[in-house]
Amino acid sequence: MDHSAHHTGTAHDQMAAPWGTAAKATLHCLTGCAIGEILGMVIGTALLWGNVPTMILAIALAFLFGYSFTLFAVRRAGLDLKSAIKVALAADTVSIAVMELVDNAIVALTPGAMDAGLSDGLFWSALLGGFAVAFLITTPVNKWMIGRGRGHAVVHSYH
């Protein structure tokens, strides 16, 4: 019996996460990130903070809101708080990190976007464009992780 053929099939089956599942996980993550990021930008701008403190606040809130969506979902499913926090960290850390890296890099590298005000179209087009690109880059990452039983695959066992 050829065990290598059997092993390859199993590995392939584990990697075959559907694109729809990955896109849904990424959209879930993007929603929390966008809420946190926009809130951070609004707060930082309203307090007349500089670009770096505003970006740090926006990233921190993106992680907070991104994690909270999963945390609340698994708590509703009956997990205790400590276990729910572990699941949220396991499910979302890589996804949020990739999303934040891509989105913030695009905003930071778009000439004038960081200095544009909240009423400026340049700020919003850079931010929303960053979210769109981050979604496109993070979806394959999530597909790969889910296919290996990681990331949002951890959450699915509680739904």
PDB file of C-alpha atoms in Angstrom:
ATOM      1  CA  MET A   1       0.000   0.000   0.000  1.00  0.00           C
ATOM      2  CA  ASP A   2       1.355   3.446  -0.955  1.00  0.00           C
ATOM      3  CA  HIS A   3       1.173   5.586   2.211  1.00  0.00           C
ATOM      4  CA  SER A   4       2.608   8.685   0.514  1.00  0.00           C
ATOM      5  CA  ALA A   5      -0.393   8.920  -1.809  1.00  0.00           C
ATOM      6  CA  HIS A   6      -2.754   8.614   1.142  1.00  0.00           C
ATOM      7  CA  HIS A   7      -0.812  11.225   3.127  1.00  0.00           C
ATOM      8  CA  THR A   8      -0.806  13.705   0.218  1.00  0.00           C
ATOM      9  CA  GLY A   9      -4.571  13.368  -0.142  1.00  0.00           C
ATOM     10  CA  THR A  10      -5.107  14.082   3.546  1.00  0.00           C
ATOM     11  CA  ALA A  11      -2.870  17.148   3.462  1.00  0.00           C
ATOM     12  CA  HIS A  12      -4.674  18.346   0.339  1.00  0.00           C
ATOM     13  CA  ASP A  13      -8.067  17.857   2.000  1.00  0.00           C
ATOM     14  CA  GLN A  14      -6.934  19.883   5.010  1.00  0.00           C
ATOM     15  CA  MET A  15      -5.760  22.724   2.767  1.00  0.00           C
ATOM     16  CA  ALA A  16      -8.995  22.875   0.778  1.00  0.00           C
ATOM     17  CA  ALA A  17     -10.732  25.625   2.763  1.00  0.00           C
ATOM     18  CA  PRO A  18     -13.443  27.253   0.637  1.00  0.00           C
ATOM     19  CA  TRP A  19     -12.808  30.789  -0.609  1.00  0.00           C
ATOM     20  CA  GLY A  20     -16.240  31.815   0.676  1.00  0.00           C
ATOM     21  CA  THR A  21     -15.315  30.785   4.213  1.00  0.00           C
ATOM     22  CA  ALA A  22     -12.043  32.701   3.987  1.00  0.00           C
ATOM     23  CA  ALA A  23     -13.764  35.789   2.579  1.00  0.00           C
ATOM     24  CA  LYS A  24     -16.385  35.675   5.340  1.00  0.00           C
ATOM     25  CA  ALA A  25     -13.686  35.387   8.020  1.00  0.00           C
ATOM     26  CA  THR A  26     -11.779  38.269   6.448  1.00  0.00           C
ATOM     27  CA  LEU A  27     -14.894  40.435   6.221  1.00  0.00           C
ATOM     28  CA  HIS A  28     -15.624  39.696   9.892  1.00  0.00           C
ATOM     29  CA  CYS A  29     -12.097  40.783  10.762  1.00  0.00           C
ATOM     30  CA  LEU A  30     -12.227  43.801   8.450  1.00  0.00           C
ATOM     31  CA  THR A  31     -15.424  45.034  10.097  1.00  0.00           C
ATOM     32  CA  GLY A  32     -13.853  45.121  13.552  1.00  0.00           C
ATOM     33  CA  CYS A  33     -10.627  46.605  12.198  1.00  0.00           C
ATOM     34  CA  ALA A  34     -12.450  49.317  10.253  1.00  0.00           C
ATOM     35  CA  ILE A  35     -14.559  50.359  13.248  1.00  0.00           C
ATOM     36  CA  GLY A  36     -11.503  50.566  15.489  1.00  0.00           C
ATOM     37  CA  GLU A  37      -9.308  52.235  12.924  1.00  0.00           C
ATOM     38  CA  ILE A  38     -11.844  54.895  11.967  1.00  0.00           C
ATOM     39  CA  LEU A  39     -12.651  55.565  15.618  1.00  0.00           C
ATOM     40  CA  GLY A  40      -8.939  55.919  16.395  1.00  0.00           C
ATOM     41  CA  MET A  41      -8.415  58.322  13.501  1.00  0.00           C
ATOM     42  CA  VAL A  42     -11.428  60.410  14.551  1.00  0.00           C
ATOM     43  CA  ILE A  43     -10.303  60.555  18.197  1.00  0.00           C
ATOM     44  CA  GLY A  44      -6.679  61.331  17.328  1.00  0.00           C
ATOM     45  CA  THR A  45      -7.704  64.036  14.876  1.00  0.00           C
ATOM     46  CA  ALA A  46     -10.240  65.555  17.283  1.00  0.00           C
ATOM     47  CA  LEU A  47      -7.575  65.696  20.025  1.00  0.00           C
ATOM     48  CA  LEU A  48      -5.116  67.272  17.535  1.00  0.00           C
ATOM     49  CA  TRP A  49      -2.623  64.444  18.024  1.00  0.00           C
ATOM     50  CA  GLY A  50       0.200  63.909  15.577  1.00  0.00           C
ATOM     51  CA  ASN A  51       0.248  61.169  12.963  1.00  0.00           C
ATOM     52  CA  VAL A  52       2.174  58.577  14.991  1.00  0.00           C
ATOM     53  CA  PRO A  53       0.035  58.686  18.185  1.00  0.00           C
ATOM     54  CA  THR A  54      -3.144  58.735  16.068  1.00  0.00           C
ATOM     55  CA  MET A  55      -1.985  55.707  14.072  1.00  0.00           C
ATOM     56  CA  ILE A  56      -1.002  53.840  17.250  1.00  0.00           C
ATOM     57  CA  LEU A  57      -4.450  54.518  18.752  1.00  0.00           C
ATOM     58  CA  ALA A  58      -6.163  53.462  15.522  1.00  0.00           C
ATOM     59  CA  ILE A  59      -4.206  50.198  15.372  1.00  0.00           C
ATOM     60  CA  ALA A  60      -4.845  49.441  19.056  1.00  0.00           C
ATOM     61  CA  LEU A  61      -8.572  50.033  18.608  1.00  0.00           C
ATOM     62  CA  ALA A  62      -8.589  47.936  15.418  1.00  0.00           C
ATOM     63  CA  PHE A  63      -7.205  44.993  17.392  1.00  0.00           C
ATOM     64  CA  LEU A  64      -9.612  45.652  20.284  1.00  0.00           C
ATOM     65  CA  PHE A  65     -12.694  45.754  18.064  1.00  0.00           C
ATOM     66  CA  GLY A  66     -11.451  42.910  15.849  1.00  0.00           C
ATOM     67  CA  TYR A  67     -10.963  40.658  18.872  1.00  0.00           C
ATOM     68  CA  SER A  68     -14.207  41.766  20.518  1.00  0.00           C
ATOM     69  CA  PHE A  69     -16.371  40.543  17.629  1.00  0.00           C
ATOM     70  CA  THR A  70     -15.014  37.014  18.022  1.00  0.00           C
ATOM     71  CA  LEU A  71     -14.959  37.238  21.808  1.00  0.00           C
ATOM     72  CA  PHE A  72     -18.657  38.110  21.995  1.00  0.00           C
ATOM     73  CA  ALA A  73     -19.581  35.397  19.488  1.00  0.00           C
ATOM     74  CA  VAL A  74     -17.822  32.592  21.365  1.00  0.00           C
ATOM     75  CA  ARG A  75     -19.080  33.876  24.721  1.00  0.00           C
ATOM     76  CA  ARG A  76     -22.645  33.644  23.338  1.00  0.00           C
ATOM     77  CA  ALA A  77     -21.800  30.070  22.328  1.00  0.00           C
ATOM     78  CA  GLY A  78     -21.126  29.306  26.002  1.00  0.00           C
ATOM     79  CA  LEU A  79     -17.352  29.641  26.428  1.00  0.00           C
ATOM     80  CA  ASP A  80     -16.025  31.053  29.690  1.00  0.00           C
ATOM     81  CA  LEU A  81     -14.164  34.375  29.433  1.00  0.00           C
ATOM     82  CA  LYS A  82     -10.629  32.944  29.693  1.00  0.00           C
ATOM     83  CA  SER A  83     -11.290  30.317  26.995  1.00  0.00           C
ATOM     84  CA  ALA A  84     -13.077  32.890  24.819  1.00  0.00           C
ATOM     85  CA  ILE A  85     -10.077  35.226  24.993  1.00  0.00           C
ATOM     86  CA  LYS A  86      -7.757  32.373  23.942  1.00  0.00           C
ATOM     87  CA  VAL A  87     -10.026  31.529  21.000  1.00  0.00           C
ATOM     88  CA  ALA A  88     -10.244  35.185  19.909  1.00  0.00           C
ATOM     89  CA  LEU A  89      -6.465  35.581  20.065  1.00  0.00           C
ATOM     90  CA  ALA A  90      -5.918  32.344  18.116  1.00  0.00           C
ATOM     91  CA  ALA A  91      -8.598  33.161  15.556  1.00  0.00           C
ATOM     92  CA  ASP A  92      -7.831  36.772  14.797  1.00  0.00           C
ATOM     93  CA  THR A  93      -4.244  37.787  15.574  1.00  0.00           C
ATOM     94  CA  VAL A  94      -2.655  36.954  12.217  1.00  0.00           C
ATOM     95  CA  SER A  95      -5.637  38.215  10.234  1.00  0.00           C
ATOM     96  CA  ILE A  96      -5.782  41.551  12.082  1.00  0.00           C
ATOM     97  CA  ALA A  97      -2.005  41.976  11.956  1.00  0.00           C
ATOM     98  CA  VAL A  98      -1.851  41.431   8.182  1.00  0.00           C
ATOM     99  CA  MET A  99      -4.847  43.685   7.646  1.00  0.00           C
ATOM    100  CA  GLU A 100      -3.421  46.474   9.804  1.00  0.00           C
ATOM    101  CA  LEU A 101       0.024  46.229   8.245  1.00  0.00           C
ATOM    102  CA  VAL A 102      -1.359  46.519   4.716  1.00  0.00           C
ATOM    103  CA  ASP A 103      -3.981  49.166   5.449  1.00  0.00           C
ATOM    104  CA  ASN A 104      -1.690  51.417   7.479  1.00  0.00           C
ATOM    105  CA  ALA A 105       1.155  51.064   4.994  1.00  0.00           C
ATOM    106  CA  ILE A 106      -1.147  52.246   2.203  1.00  0.00           C
ATOM    107  CA  VAL A 107      -2.408  55.206   4.235  1.00  0.00           C
ATOM    108  CA  ALA A 108       1.123  56.117   5.358  1.00  0.00           C
ATOM    109  CA  LEU A 109       2.559  55.816   1.843  1.00  0.00           C
ATOM    110  CA  THR A 110      -0.225  57.782   0.136  1.00  0.00           C
ATOM    111  CA  PRO A 111       1.218  61.297  -0.221  1.00  0.00           C
ATOM    112  CA  GLY A 112      -0.693  63.733   1.984  1.00  0.00           C
ATOM    113  CA  ALA A 113      -3.163  61.185   3.387  1.00  0.00           C
ATOM    114  CA  MET A 114      -1.848  61.295   6.949  1.00  0.00           C
ATOM    115  CA  ASP A 115      -2.006  65.094   6.984  1.00  0.00           C
ATOM    116  CA  ALA A 116      -5.444  65.274   5.394  1.00  0.00           C
ATOM    117  CA  GLY A 117      -8.348  66.028   7.701  1.00  0.00           C
ATOM    118  CA  LEU A 118     -11.435  63.926   8.269  1.00  0.00           C
ATOM    119  CA  SER A 119     -13.367  66.095   5.816  1.00  0.00           C
ATOM    120  CA  ASP A 120     -10.795  65.507   3.081  1.00  0.00           C
ATOM    121  CA  GLY A 121     -11.560  62.973   0.365  1.00  0.00           C
ATOM    122  CA  LEU A 122      -7.875  62.027   0.142  1.00  0.00           C
ATOM    123  CA  PHE A 123      -7.913  60.718   3.712  1.00  0.00           C
ATOM    124  CA  TRP A 124     -11.040  58.611   3.143  1.00  0.00           C
ATOM    125  CA  SER A 125      -9.976  57.302  -0.272  1.00  0.00           C
ATOM    126  CA  ALA A 126      -6.579  56.221   1.125  1.00  0.00           C
ATOM    127  CA  LEU A 127      -8.215  54.587   4.156  1.00  0.00           C
ATOM    128  CA  LEU A 128     -10.975  52.821   2.209  1.00  0.00           C
ATOM    129  CA  GLY A 129      -8.547  51.856  -0.553  1.00  0.00           C
ATOM    130  CA  GLY A 130      -6.263  50.461   2.132  1.00  0.00           C
ATOM    131  CA  PHE A 131      -9.127  48.400   3.542  1.00  0.00           C
ATOM    132  CA  ALA A 132      -9.934  47.022   0.079  1.00  0.00           C
ATOM    133  CA  VAL A 133      -6.323  46.015  -0.610  1.00  0.00           C
ATOM    134  CA  ALA A 134      -5.989  44.592   2.913  1.00  0.00           C
ATOM    135  CA  PHE A 135      -9.102  42.465   2.292  1.00  0.00           C
ATOM    136  CA  LEU A 136      -7.636  41.108  -0.961  1.00  0.00           C
ATOM    137  CA  ILE A 137      -4.311  40.257   0.667  1.00  0.00           C
ATOM    138  CA  THR A 138      -5.720  38.891   3.946  1.00  0.00           C
ATOM    139  CA  THR A 139      -8.333  36.580   2.367  1.00  0.00           C
ATOM    140  CA  PRO A 140      -5.737  34.109   0.976  1.00  0.00           C
ATOM    141  CA  VAL A 141      -3.910  34.232   4.324  1.00  0.00           C
ATOM    142  CA  ASN A 142      -7.148  33.302   6.095  1.00  0.00           C
ATOM    143  CA  LYS A 143      -7.883  30.585   3.512  1.00  0.00           C
ATOM    144  CA  TRP A 144      -4.464  29.070   4.141  1.00  0.00           C
ATOM    145  CA  MET A 145      -4.887  29.233   7.939  1.00  0.00           C
ATOM    146  CA  ILE A 146      -8.432  27.834   7.945  1.00  0.00           C
ATOM    147  CA  GLY A 147      -7.275  25.000   5.678  1.00  0.00           C
ATOM    148  CA  ARG A 148      -4.784  24.055   8.378  1.00  0.00           C
ATOM    149  CA  GLY A 149      -7.269  24.232  11.251  1.00  0.00           C
ATOM    150  CA  ARG A 150      -6.025  27.624  12.440  1.00  0.00           C
ATOM    151  CA  GLY A 151      -7.363  31.166  12.464  1.00  0.00           C
ATOM    152  CA  HIS A 152     -11.121  31.313  12.107  1.00  0.00           C
ATOM    153  CA  ALA A 153     -11.284  27.518  11.902  1.00  0.00           C
ATOM    154  CA  VAL A 154     -10.869  27.637  15.693  1.00  0.00           C
ATOM    155  CA  VAL A 155     -14.063  29.715  15.990  1.00  0.00           C
ATOM    156  CA  HIS A 156     -16.107  27.475  13.707  1.00  0.00           C
ATOM    157  CA  SER A 157     -16.039  24.651  16.222  1.00  0.00           C
ATOM    158  CA  TYR A 158     -18.119  26.859  18.569  1.00  0.00           C
ATOM    159  CA  HIS A 159     -20.889  27.733  16.095  1.00  0.00           C
TER     160      HIS A 159
END
